[in-house]
Short mmCIF file of C-alpha atoms in Angstrom, two decimals:
data_model
loop_
_atom_site.label_atom_id
_atom_site.label_comp_id
_atom_site.label_asym_id
_atom_site.label_seq_id
_atom_site.Cartn_x
_atom_site.Cartn_y
_atom_site.Cartn_z
CA MET A 41 0.00 0.00 0.00
CA ILE A 42 2.68 2.43 1.00
CA LEU A 43 4.49 1.53 -2.24
CA ALA A 44 1.43 2.30 -4.34
CA VAL A 45 1.10 5.67 -2.70
CA LEU A 46 4.76 6.51 -3.06
CA PHE A 47 4.64 5.65 -6.74
CA CYS A 48 1.61 7.83 -7.25
CA ILE A 49 2.86 10.99 -5.62
CA GLY A 50 2.56 13.53 -8.36
CA ASP A 51 3.36 16.98 -7.11
CA ILE A 52 5.06 16.53 -3.77
CA ASP A 53 4.84 20.14 -2.70
CA SER A 54 1.12 20.42 -3.22
CA ALA A 55 0.65 17.09 -1.46
CA LEU A 56 2.55 18.31 1.57
CA SER A 57 0.77 21.65 1.76
CA THR A 58 -2.74 20.30 1.22
CA SER A 59 -5.65 22.09 2.87
CA THR A 60 -7.00 18.77 4.17
CA GLY A 61 -4.05 18.39 6.50
CA TYR A 62 -3.44 14.88 5.20
CA PRO A 63 -1.12 14.49 2.19
CA PHE A 64 -2.60 11.12 1.26
CA MET A 65 -5.94 12.76 0.41
CA GLU A 66 -4.17 15.08 -2.00
CA ILE A 67 -2.31 12.12 -3.51
CA PHE A 68 -5.61 10.31 -4.03
CA LEU A 69 -6.98 13.41 -5.69
CA GLN A 70 -4.03 13.71 -8.03
CA ALA A 71 -4.19 10.03 -8.92
CA THR A 72 -7.90 9.80 -9.61
CA ASN A 73 -8.64 13.38 -10.70
CA SER A 74 -12.01 13.08 -9.04
CA VAL A 75 -13.13 14.65 -5.79
CA ALA A 76 -15.91 12.11 -5.33
CA GLY A 77 -13.61 9.16 -5.94
CA SER A 78 -10.87 10.31 -3.63
CA ALA A 79 -13.42 11.30 -0.99
CA ALA A 80 -14.81 7.76 -1.13
CA MET A 81 -11.32 6.30 -0.77
CA ALA A 82 -10.47 8.65 2.08
CA ALA A 83 -13.82 7.84 3.71
CA ILE A 84 -12.85 4.16 3.91
CA ILE A 85 -9.76 5.13 5.86
CA THR A 86 -11.72 7.51 8.05
CA VAL A 87 -14.30 4.86 8.91
CA LEU A 88 -11.55 2.37 9.75
CA ALA A 89 -9.82 4.96 11.92
CA LEU A 90 -13.14 5.54 13.67
CA CYS A 91 -13.44 1.83 14.35
CA ALA A 92 -9.86 1.70 15.57
CA THR A 93 -10.79 4.32 18.14
CA VAL A 94 -13.61 2.05 19.29
CA GLY A 95 -11.08 -0.74 19.79
CA LEU A 96 -8.57 1.56 21.47
CA LEU A 97 -11.22 2.69 23.91
CA ALA A 98 -12.12 -0.93 24.65
CA SER A 99 -8.48 -1.82 25.35
CA THR A 100 -7.84 1.26 27.43
CA SER A 101 -10.91 0.80 29.58
CA ARG A 102 -9.84 -2.82 30.25
CA MET A 103 -6.40 -1.58 31.20
CA PHE A 104 -7.95 0.96 33.60
CA TRP A 105 -10.17 -1.76 34.98
CA SER A 106 -7.35 -4.23 35.45
CA PHE A 107 -5.05 -1.77 37.16
CA SER A 108 -7.77 -0.48 39.47
CA ARG A 109 -8.79 -4.01 40.39
CA ASP A 110 -5.21 -4.31 41.60
CA ARG A 111 -5.69 -1.06 43.50
CA GLY A 112 -3.22 0.85 41.40
CA LEU A 113 -5.28 3.87 40.41
CA PRO A 114 -6.88 6.54 42.54
CA GLY A 115 -10.56 5.71 42.92
CA TRP A 116 -10.02 2.02 42.28
CA ARG A 117 -13.07 1.06 44.30
CA THR A 118 -15.32 2.71 41.77
CA LEU A 119 -13.28 2.08 38.65
CA GLN A 120 -13.25 -1.66 39.06
CA LYS A 121 -17.05 -1.96 39.00
CA VAL A 122 -18.49 -3.63 35.97
CA PHE A 123 -21.91 -3.36 34.48
CA SER A 124 -23.19 -6.62 33.20
CA THR A 125 -26.12 -7.45 31.04
CA THR A 126 -26.34 -11.08 32.06
CA GLN A 127 -24.53 -12.04 35.24
CA PRO A 128 -22.49 -9.79 37.52
CA PHE A 129 -19.31 -11.80 37.43
CA LYS A 130 -18.17 -14.85 35.61
CA SER A 131 -15.98 -17.13 37.58
CA ARG A 132 -13.79 -19.45 35.69
CA SER A 133 -13.85 -23.14 36.36
CA THR A 134 -10.11 -23.18 36.91
CA ASN A 135 -10.09 -20.53 39.60
CA ASN A 136 -12.66 -18.63 41.53
CA LEU A 137 -11.24 -15.20 41.11
CA LEU A 138 -13.36 -12.51 39.59
CA GLN A 139 -13.00 -12.12 35.90
CA VAL A 140 -14.78 -9.77 33.59
CA ASN A 141 -16.24 -11.44 30.58
CA VAL A 142 -15.67 -9.18 27.63
CA ARG A 143 -18.79 -10.29 25.85
CA THR A 144 -21.20 -9.66 28.66
CA SER A 145 -19.78 -7.15 31.09
CA VAL A 146 -18.58 -3.64 30.59
CA PRO A 147 -16.30 -1.90 33.10
CA ILE A 148 -18.59 1.08 32.93
CA TRP A 149 -16.69 3.42 35.24
CA SER A 150 -13.41 2.72 33.52
CA VAL A 151 -15.02 3.54 30.18
CA ALA A 152 -16.35 6.75 31.71
CA ALA A 153 -12.95 7.70 33.13
CA THR A 154 -11.22 7.12 29.79
CA THR A 155 -13.87 9.14 28.00
CA VAL A 156 -13.72 12.10 30.35
CA ILE A 157 -9.93 12.25 30.27
CA SER A 158 -9.90 12.00 26.46
CA CYS A 159 -12.46 14.77 26.10
CA LEU A 160 -10.49 17.02 28.43
CA LEU A 161 -7.32 16.27 26.47
CA ALA A 162 -9.14 17.25 23.28
CA LEU A 163 -9.56 20.75 24.70
CA ILE A 164 -5.81 21.21 24.52
CA ASN A 165 -6.10 21.00 20.75
CA ILE A 166 -7.96 24.30 20.69
CA GLY A 167 -5.07 26.05 22.36
CA SER A 168 -2.08 24.35 20.84
CA VAL A 169 -1.66 21.54 18.35
CA THR A 170 1.95 21.11 19.50
CA ALA A 171 0.91 20.42 23.06
CA PHE A 172 -1.58 17.90 21.78
CA ASN A 173 0.94 16.19 19.54
CA ASN A 174 3.01 15.55 22.62
CA ILE A 175 0.18 13.59 24.12
CA VAL A 176 0.13 11.55 20.93
CA SER A 177 3.80 10.75 21.28
CA LEU A 178 3.24 9.86 24.92
CA ALA A 179 1.37 6.83 23.56
CA VAL A 180 4.55 5.57 21.92
CA VAL A 181 6.83 6.52 24.78
CA GLY A 182 4.64 5.18 27.59
CA LEU A 183 3.84 1.87 25.97
CA PHE A 184 7.37 1.29 24.71
CA THR A 185 8.85 1.98 28.13
CA SER A 186 6.49 -0.58 29.63
CA TYR A 187 7.42 -3.11 26.92
CA LEU A 188 11.08 -2.39 27.51
CA LEU A 189 10.81 -2.97 31.27
CA ALA A 190 9.02 -6.29 30.75
CA SER A 191 11.30 -7.53 27.94
CA GLY A 192 14.44 -6.35 29.69
CA LEU A 193 13.53 -8.24 32.85
CA LEU A 194 12.64 -11.30 30.78
CA LEU A 195 16.06 -11.15 29.12
CA TYR A 196 17.69 -10.91 32.55
CA ARG A 197 15.76 -13.90 33.85
CA ARG A 198 16.40 -15.80 30.66
CA CYS A 199 20.14 -15.26 30.79
CA THR A 200 20.40 -16.10 34.46
CA ASN A 201 18.42 -19.27 33.77
CA THR A 202 15.82 -18.58 36.45
CA ILE A 203 12.89 -19.70 34.35
CA LYS A 204 12.30 -23.41 34.60
CA LEU A 205 10.30 -25.83 32.56
CA SER A 206 6.88 -26.53 33.95
CA SER A 207 7.85 -30.10 34.86
CA GLU A 208 10.85 -28.96 36.90
CA SER A 209 8.85 -26.96 39.37
CA PRO A 210 6.90 -28.96 41.94
CA ILE A 211 5.19 -25.97 43.54
CA ASP A 212 1.68 -25.08 42.50
CA LEU A 213 1.94 -21.33 42.60
CA VAL A 214 4.08 -20.13 39.70
CA ASN A 215 4.65 -16.95 37.71
CA ALA A 216 3.70 -14.62 40.52
CA PRO A 217 5.84 -12.30 42.67
CA ASN A 218 8.23 -14.33 44.83
CA ALA A 219 7.09 -17.54 43.16
CA PRO A 220 9.11 -19.73 40.80
CA LEU A 221 8.99 -18.82 37.15
CA VAL A 222 8.08 -21.43 34.58
CA TRP A 223 7.82 -21.16 30.82
CA GLY A 224 4.42 -21.12 29.21
CA PRO A 225 3.46 -23.43 26.36
CA TRP A 226 4.85 -21.05 23.78
CA ARG A 227 8.40 -19.71 23.62
CA PHE A 228 11.57 -19.47 21.58
CA ARG A 229 14.06 -22.02 22.81
CA GLY A 230 17.67 -21.52 23.80
CA PHE A 231 19.96 -19.30 21.82
CA PHE A 232 17.36 -17.99 19.38
CA GLY A 233 15.24 -16.86 22.30
CA ILE A 234 18.11 -14.78 23.65
CA VAL A 235 18.81 -13.31 20.21
CA ASN A 236 15.19 -12.37 19.67
CA ASN A 237 14.83 -10.97 23.16
CA THR A 238 18.00 -8.93 22.80
CA PHE A 239 16.85 -7.57 19.46
CA THR A 240 13.53 -6.59 21.06
CA CYS A 241 15.34 -4.62 23.73
CA ILE A 242 17.67 -2.89 21.28
CA TYR A 243 14.82 -2.01 18.93
CA LEU A 244 12.71 -0.61 21.77
CA THR A 245 15.62 1.44 23.10
CA VAL A 246 16.43 2.92 19.69
CA ILE A 247 12.81 3.83 18.98
CA LEU A 248 12.35 5.26 22.46
CA LEU A 249 15.42 7.40 22.05
CA PHE A 250 14.32 8.80 18.71
CA SER A 251 10.70 9.28 19.67
CA LEU A 252 11.88 11.96 22.06
CA TRP A 253 13.41 13.96 19.20
CA PRO A 254 11.57 16.89 17.67
CA PRO A 255 10.53 16.45 14.01
CA ALA A 256 12.62 19.26 12.57
CA THR A 257 15.50 21.58 13.29
CA PRO A 258 15.99 24.33 14.32
CA VAL A 259 13.87 23.80 17.37
CA ASP A 260 12.04 26.47 19.32
CA ALA A 261 9.47 26.32 22.07
CA SER A 262 6.55 25.78 19.71
CA THR A 263 8.06 22.94 17.65
CA MET A 264 9.78 21.16 20.51
CA ASN A 265 8.89 17.55 21.25
CA TYR A 266 7.81 17.54 24.86
CA SER A 267 7.29 13.81 25.21
CA SER A 268 10.34 13.52 27.46
CA LEU A 269 8.59 16.04 29.70
CA MET A 270 5.33 14.08 29.50
CA LEU A 271 7.12 10.83 30.28
CA GLY A 272 8.89 12.50 33.18
CA ALA A 273 5.62 13.91 34.46
CA VAL A 274 3.93 10.50 34.43
CA LEU A 275 6.95 8.94 36.13
CA ILE A 276 7.26 11.63 38.80
CA PHE A 277 3.53 11.60 39.49
CA SER A 278 3.37 7.83 39.80
CA VAL A 279 6.48 7.64 41.97
CA ALA A 280 5.16 10.39 44.24
CA TYR A 281 1.74 8.78 44.41
CA TYR A 282 3.35 5.45 45.16
CA VAL A 283 5.51 6.79 47.96
CA LEU A 284 2.78 8.90 49.53
CA TYR A 285 -0.23 6.68 49.20
CA ALA A 286 -0.25 3.66 46.92
CA ARG A 287 2.61 1.91 48.73
CA LYS A 288 0.04 0.76 51.28
CA GLU A 289 -2.84 0.19 48.89
CA PHE A 290 -1.13 -1.51 46.01
CA GLN A 291 -0.14 -5.08 46.79
CA GLY A 292 0.97 -6.14 43.35
CA PRO A 293 -1.30 -7.75 40.80
CA VAL A 294 -4.15 -9.95 41.94
CA LEU A 295 -3.32 -13.55 41.31
CA GLU A 296 -5.02 -14.46 38.11
CA THR A 297 -3.04 -17.48 37.09
CA GLN A 298 -2.68 -20.60 39.02
CA ARG A 299 -0.49 -23.31 37.70
CA PRO A 300 -1.45 -23.67 34.06
CA ASN A 301 -2.48 -27.08 32.99
CA PHE A 302 0.01 -27.82 30.32
CA SER A 303 2.86 -30.19 29.81
CA ASP A 304 6.20 -29.21 28.40
CA SER A 305 6.42 -30.10 24.80
CA THR A 306 10.14 -30.81 24.92
CA MET B 37 -12.11 -14.35 14.47
CA SER B 38 -13.27 -11.38 16.47
CA ILE B 39 -9.94 -11.18 18.27
CA LEU B 40 -8.16 -11.16 14.94
CA GLY B 41 -10.55 -8.44 13.84
CA PHE B 42 -9.89 -6.63 17.07
CA SER B 43 -6.12 -6.69 16.65
CA CYS B 44 -6.38 -5.64 13.03
CA THR B 45 -8.64 -2.74 13.74
CA VAL B 46 -6.67 -1.48 16.69
CA LEU B 47 -3.45 -1.63 14.72
CA ILE B 48 -4.97 -0.53 11.36
CA THR B 49 -1.51 -0.78 9.92
CA TRP B 50 -1.92 0.15 6.30
CA GLU B 51 -4.38 2.90 7.03
CA ALA B 52 -2.18 4.40 9.69
CA THR B 53 0.90 4.40 7.49
CA LEU B 54 -1.07 6.58 5.10
CA ILE B 55 -2.43 8.82 7.82
CA LEU B 56 0.96 9.32 9.40
CA PHE B 57 2.77 9.41 6.11
CA LEU B 58 3.89 13.01 6.58
CA SER B 59 6.41 12.51 9.37
CA GLY B 60 8.23 9.73 7.55
CA PHE B 61 8.17 11.59 4.28
CA GLN B 62 9.72 14.72 5.69
CA ASN B 63 12.40 12.82 7.53
CA GLY B 64 13.56 10.00 5.33
CA GLY B 65 11.73 10.56 2.07
CA PRO B 66 10.10 7.77 0.01
CA ALA B 67 12.99 5.36 0.46
CA GLY B 68 13.09 6.15 4.17
CA VAL B 69 9.40 5.36 4.50
CA ILE B 70 9.81 1.99 2.76
CA TYR B 71 12.90 0.79 4.62
CA GLY B 72 11.56 2.30 7.82
CA PHE B 73 8.36 0.32 7.39
CA LEU B 74 10.34 -2.89 6.95
CA LEU B 75 12.51 -2.16 9.98
CA VAL B 76 9.54 -1.30 12.15
CA TRP B 77 7.63 -4.34 10.90
CA PHE B 78 10.52 -6.58 11.83
CA GLY B 79 11.05 -4.85 15.16
CA THR B 80 7.38 -5.04 16.05
CA LEU B 81 7.32 -8.73 15.18
CA SER B 82 10.22 -9.27 17.57
CA VAL B 83 8.53 -7.26 20.32
CA PHE B 84 5.35 -9.20 19.70
CA ALA B 85 7.23 -12.49 19.94
CA THR B 86 8.79 -11.51 23.25
CA LEU B 87 5.48 -10.31 24.66
CA SER B 88 3.87 -13.52 23.46
CA GLU B 89 6.35 -15.53 25.48
CA LEU B 90 5.26 -13.49 28.47
CA VAL B 91 1.57 -13.84 27.72
CA SER B 92 2.15 -17.54 27.41
CA MET B 93 3.69 -17.60 30.89
CA ALA B 94 1.03 -15.46 32.52
CA PRO B 95 -2.03 -14.73 30.41
CA THR B 96 -3.46 -11.82 32.40
CA SER B 97 -5.43 -8.77 31.42
CA GLY B 98 -2.97 -6.62 33.34
CA GLY B 99 -0.20 -7.46 30.92
CA GLN B 100 3.06 -5.58 31.37
CA TYR B 101 2.77 -4.67 35.05
CA HIS B 102 1.93 -8.24 35.96
CA TRP B 103 4.91 -9.57 34.04
CA VAL B 104 7.20 -6.97 35.57
CA SER B 105 6.01 -7.88 39.06
CA MET B 106 6.78 -11.56 38.53
CA LEU B 107 10.12 -11.02 36.77
CA ALA B 108 11.62 -8.23 38.87
CA PRO B 109 13.76 -8.96 41.90
CA PRO B 110 11.50 -9.23 44.99
CA SER B 111 12.84 -6.06 46.61
CA SER B 112 11.74 -3.83 43.73
CA SER B 113 8.91 -5.94 42.33
CA LYS B 114 6.04 -3.92 43.76
CA PHE B 115 7.50 -0.55 42.87
CA LEU B 116 8.52 -1.42 39.31
CA SER B 117 5.19 -3.08 38.71
CA TYR B 118 3.36 0.01 39.89
CA ILE B 119 5.35 2.32 37.64
CA THR B 120 4.85 0.00 34.68
CA GLY B 121 1.12 -0.02 35.36
CA TRP B 122 1.02 3.75 35.20
CA LEU B 123 3.08 3.86 32.03
CA THR B 124 0.77 1.38 30.36
CA VAL B 125 -2.38 3.17 31.47
CA GLY B 126 -0.89 6.52 30.44
CA GLY B 127 0.25 5.16 27.11
CA TRP B 128 -3.15 3.66 26.32
CA GLN B 129 -4.96 6.77 27.44
CA ALA B 130 -2.76 8.78 25.11
CA ALA B 131 -3.44 6.27 22.34
CA VAL B 132 -7.20 6.75 22.69
CA ALA B 133 -6.74 10.50 22.61
CA SER B 134 -4.56 10.24 19.51
CA GLY B 135 -7.02 7.87 17.84
CA GLY B 136 -9.85 10.29 18.49
CA PHE B 137 -7.76 13.23 17.37
CA LEU B 138 -6.63 11.59 14.13
CA THR B 139 -10.15 10.42 13.30
CA GLY B 140 -11.62 13.82 14.12
CA THR B 141 -9.14 15.62 11.91
CA LEU B 142 -9.64 12.99 9.19
CA PHE B 143 -13.29 13.97 9.13
CA GLN B 144 -12.14 17.56 8.99
CA GLY B 145 -9.87 16.65 6.06
CA LEU B 146 -12.79 14.99 4.29
CA ILE B 147 -14.84 18.13 4.72
CA ALA B 148 -12.00 20.25 3.41
CA LEU B 149 -11.69 17.92 0.44
CA THR B 150 -15.35 17.99 -0.52
CA VAL B 151 -16.42 21.49 0.52
CA PRO B 152 -14.17 23.89 -1.38
CA ASN B 153 -14.63 27.02 0.75
CA TYR B 154 -14.40 25.37 4.17
CA GLN B 155 -12.05 27.08 6.60
CA PRO B 156 -10.66 24.52 9.07
CA LYS B 157 -10.51 25.67 12.70
CA SER B 158 -8.91 23.73 15.49
CA TRP B 159 -12.05 23.85 17.66
CA HIS B 160 -13.90 22.03 14.86
CA GLY B 161 -11.31 19.30 15.33
CA THR B 162 -12.06 19.17 19.04
CA LEU B 163 -15.81 18.90 18.48
CA LEU B 164 -15.31 16.14 15.91
CA PHE B 165 -12.96 14.44 18.35
CA TRP B 166 -15.73 14.44 20.97
CA ALA B 167 -18.18 13.01 18.45
CA VAL B 168 -15.72 10.21 17.66
CA ILE B 169 -15.16 9.43 21.34
CA PHE B 170 -18.88 9.36 22.04
CA PHE B 171 -19.42 7.01 19.13
CA ALA B 172 -16.72 4.75 20.62
CA VAL B 173 -18.42 4.89 24.02
CA PHE B 174 -21.76 4.08 22.45
CA VAL B 175 -20.37 0.98 20.74
CA ASN B 176 -18.53 -0.06 23.89
CA THR B 177 -21.46 0.30 26.26
CA VAL B 178 -24.91 0.36 24.72
CA ILE B 179 -24.29 -2.17 22.00
CA SER B 180 -21.34 -3.93 23.63
CA ASN B 181 -22.93 -7.31 22.96
CA LEU B 182 -22.43 -6.68 19.29
CA LEU B 183 -18.78 -5.75 19.71
CA PRO B 184 -17.37 -9.10 18.49
CA LYS B 185 -19.60 -9.01 15.40
CA PHE B 186 -18.65 -5.41 14.86
CA GLU B 187 -14.96 -6.32 14.92
CA GLY B 188 -15.52 -9.12 12.42
CA LEU B 189 -17.27 -6.71 10.09
CA ILE B 190 -14.45 -4.23 10.36
CA LEU B 191 -11.93 -6.94 9.56
CA ILE B 192 -13.71 -7.46 6.23
CA LEU B 193 -13.72 -3.73 5.55
CA HIS B 194 -10.04 -3.60 6.51
CA ILE B 195 -9.16 -6.18 3.87
CA LEU B 196 -11.57 -5.06 1.13
CA GLY B 197 -10.74 -1.41 1.72
CA PHE B 198 -7.10 -2.16 1.05
CA PHE B 199 -7.95 -3.23 -2.49
CA ALA B 200 -10.58 -0.55 -2.93
CA ILE B 201 -7.85 2.02 -2.48
CA MET B 202 -4.92 0.16 -3.99
CA VAL B 203 -6.61 -0.62 -7.32
CA PRO B 204 -7.72 2.91 -8.28
CA LEU B 205 -4.34 4.27 -7.24
CA VAL B 206 -2.41 1.80 -9.34
CA VAL B 207 -4.72 1.90 -12.34
CA LEU B 208 -5.51 5.61 -12.50
CA GLY B 209 -2.48 7.26 -11.02
CA GLU B 210 0.59 8.39 -12.86
CA HIS B 211 3.53 6.37 -11.75
CA GLY B 212 6.80 7.77 -10.61
CA ASN B 213 9.93 5.88 -11.49
CA ALA B 214 11.25 3.11 -9.31
CA SER B 215 14.72 4.48 -8.79
CA ASN B 216 13.24 7.63 -7.29
CA VAL B 217 10.98 5.75 -4.96
CA PHE B 218 13.52 3.26 -3.71
CA THR B 219 16.56 5.48 -3.47
CA LEU B 220 15.32 8.99 -2.73
CA PHE B 221 16.08 9.86 0.85
CA LEU B 222 14.95 13.25 2.09
CA ASN B 223 16.14 15.20 5.06
CA GLY B 224 13.30 17.68 5.51
CA GLY B 225 13.99 18.27 9.18
CA GLY B 226 17.40 19.77 8.45
CA TRP B 227 19.29 17.22 10.51
CA PRO B 228 23.08 17.03 10.30
CA THR B 229 23.06 13.54 8.77
CA GLN B 230 20.59 11.51 6.72
CA GLY B 231 20.81 8.72 9.28
CA ILE B 232 19.42 10.84 12.11
CA SER B 233 16.68 12.10 9.84
CA PHE B 234 15.73 8.50 8.97
CA PHE B 235 15.43 7.48 12.60
CA VAL B 236 13.47 10.59 13.55
CA GLY B 237 11.06 9.87 10.68
CA LEU B 238 10.53 6.32 11.91
CA LEU B 239 8.04 7.55 14.49
CA GLY B 240 5.14 7.65 12.04
CA ASN B 241 5.68 4.01 11.14
CA VAL B 242 6.14 3.11 14.79
CA PHE B 243 2.85 4.72 15.71
CA ALA B 244 1.14 2.78 12.93
CA PHE B 245 2.10 -0.41 14.73
CA ILE B 246 1.24 0.70 18.21
CA GLY B 247 -1.28 -1.14 20.32
CA ALA B 248 0.18 -4.58 19.80
CA ASP B 249 -0.58 -5.47 23.41
CA GLY B 250 -4.25 -4.49 23.08
CA ALA B 251 -5.46 -7.99 22.37
CA TYR B 252 -3.68 -9.25 25.49
CA HIS B 253 -5.63 -6.89 27.71
CA VAL B 254 -9.00 -7.67 26.22
CA SER B 255 -8.71 -11.39 25.84
CA ASN B 256 -6.61 -13.51 28.07
CA CYS B 257 -6.85 -16.62 26.00
CA LEU B 258 -4.86 -16.27 22.84
CA PRO B 259 -3.97 -19.86 22.02
CA ASN B 260 -1.12 -19.28 19.64
CA PRO B 261 -0.16 -15.65 19.50
CA ILE B 262 2.55 -15.51 16.88
CA PRO B 263 0.65 -16.48 13.73
CA TRP B 264 -2.07 -14.08 14.80
CA ALA B 265 0.47 -11.37 15.26
CA ALA B 266 2.01 -11.91 11.87
CA LEU B 267 -1.42 -11.86 10.24
CA THR B 268 -2.46 -8.68 11.95
CA MET B 269 0.55 -6.80 10.86
CA THR B 270 0.53 -7.34 7.11
#
């Protein structure tokens, strides 16, 4: 797709300075010479982007829900409530811990929280597009930092050989804080696993580093990339909140997994 | 099926590369966009593989902060897990906001495309953003039972739409020449070297692939994550 578009760029300058704000619309227009045709093509993308937002909201509200169930967020008592159309909670046959069933229950307060925060963030756009763009890049920075922490620790455990095969660990409680670690049914074995894991960490580090750079030089206050500031703000806030309050509330994740019922395939 | 649809529609890879085309084009140029896409594709696959190993060890809706808490040394487990939780929540929250923002301004772009004398204002963008978010809330709450079907439907649109756009472009458009496309690097940001410019321009491609962990949070029963991942990302 990207190839097709790159081949069809006619007049680059007019594409980049298009009044629509999106060069691809101008490229469509140049390629098809028809406003109706390119509007239809652009509408497909717009509808898909709309649906992606639906999915993003679903994911985010589940993330809010999960973290407040573990007492990580302020107001977790409310945020963890779910609204269900059939039964209040579904308990799994394997364990009796509460589990939201995506098809029947909606973490209604988490959805509300996500919505309100998003709508407030949208107000920033009126004042400054730059400030808003930094929230966009916070998505990359925040998520990639969390990936990097998890993958980095996995690499450390992998190299120190702390993760055992399921059959080697006689204890029932595994893969929880202070419990033995066992591999799941799916993994890369041996050397290739280390290579892949190392590549993951390097890739994440490189991208993280460059996502903090502004898009163009010379840089002034209005074109600066403030995502390092945003990242710092989230970090400082969460550390402060942890030290002052959450240290007592947050007890680590609720145990969701008991020993999985699988045999090692080796 | 609906999880595949879900992953596809959250990632919306090919659509997003178009939407975010500008940043890669300014820093990197056509060749930069292509090789950047390949690099990011490969990198994301690797990240996905690593996360899949983790999801296979502990399939939880919490994801990253759960994994960090089980992998970190006991003394810092709670603290690191807490910070990771915040980063994930913050990152996802920002992703929703960016999704709403991009969609809102896409609508604005459509209006600008079809109504010749429309003057875009940034508060229009904000209002459209709100409309988009409320639509998302509506789907997620009022008709949440239909969500899996909805995702399946979108998957079809995702695939058909690809051809619906590709074919007119290829058939009707004038084609540039291949050497330009594959070798033309641009350094629109005015960076000291082309290499820096390339890496700075990667961000658009990176953002197109963001949200890879979304499926993990929504469903905690992905049987065999890697083939799914590879499928989603094409």
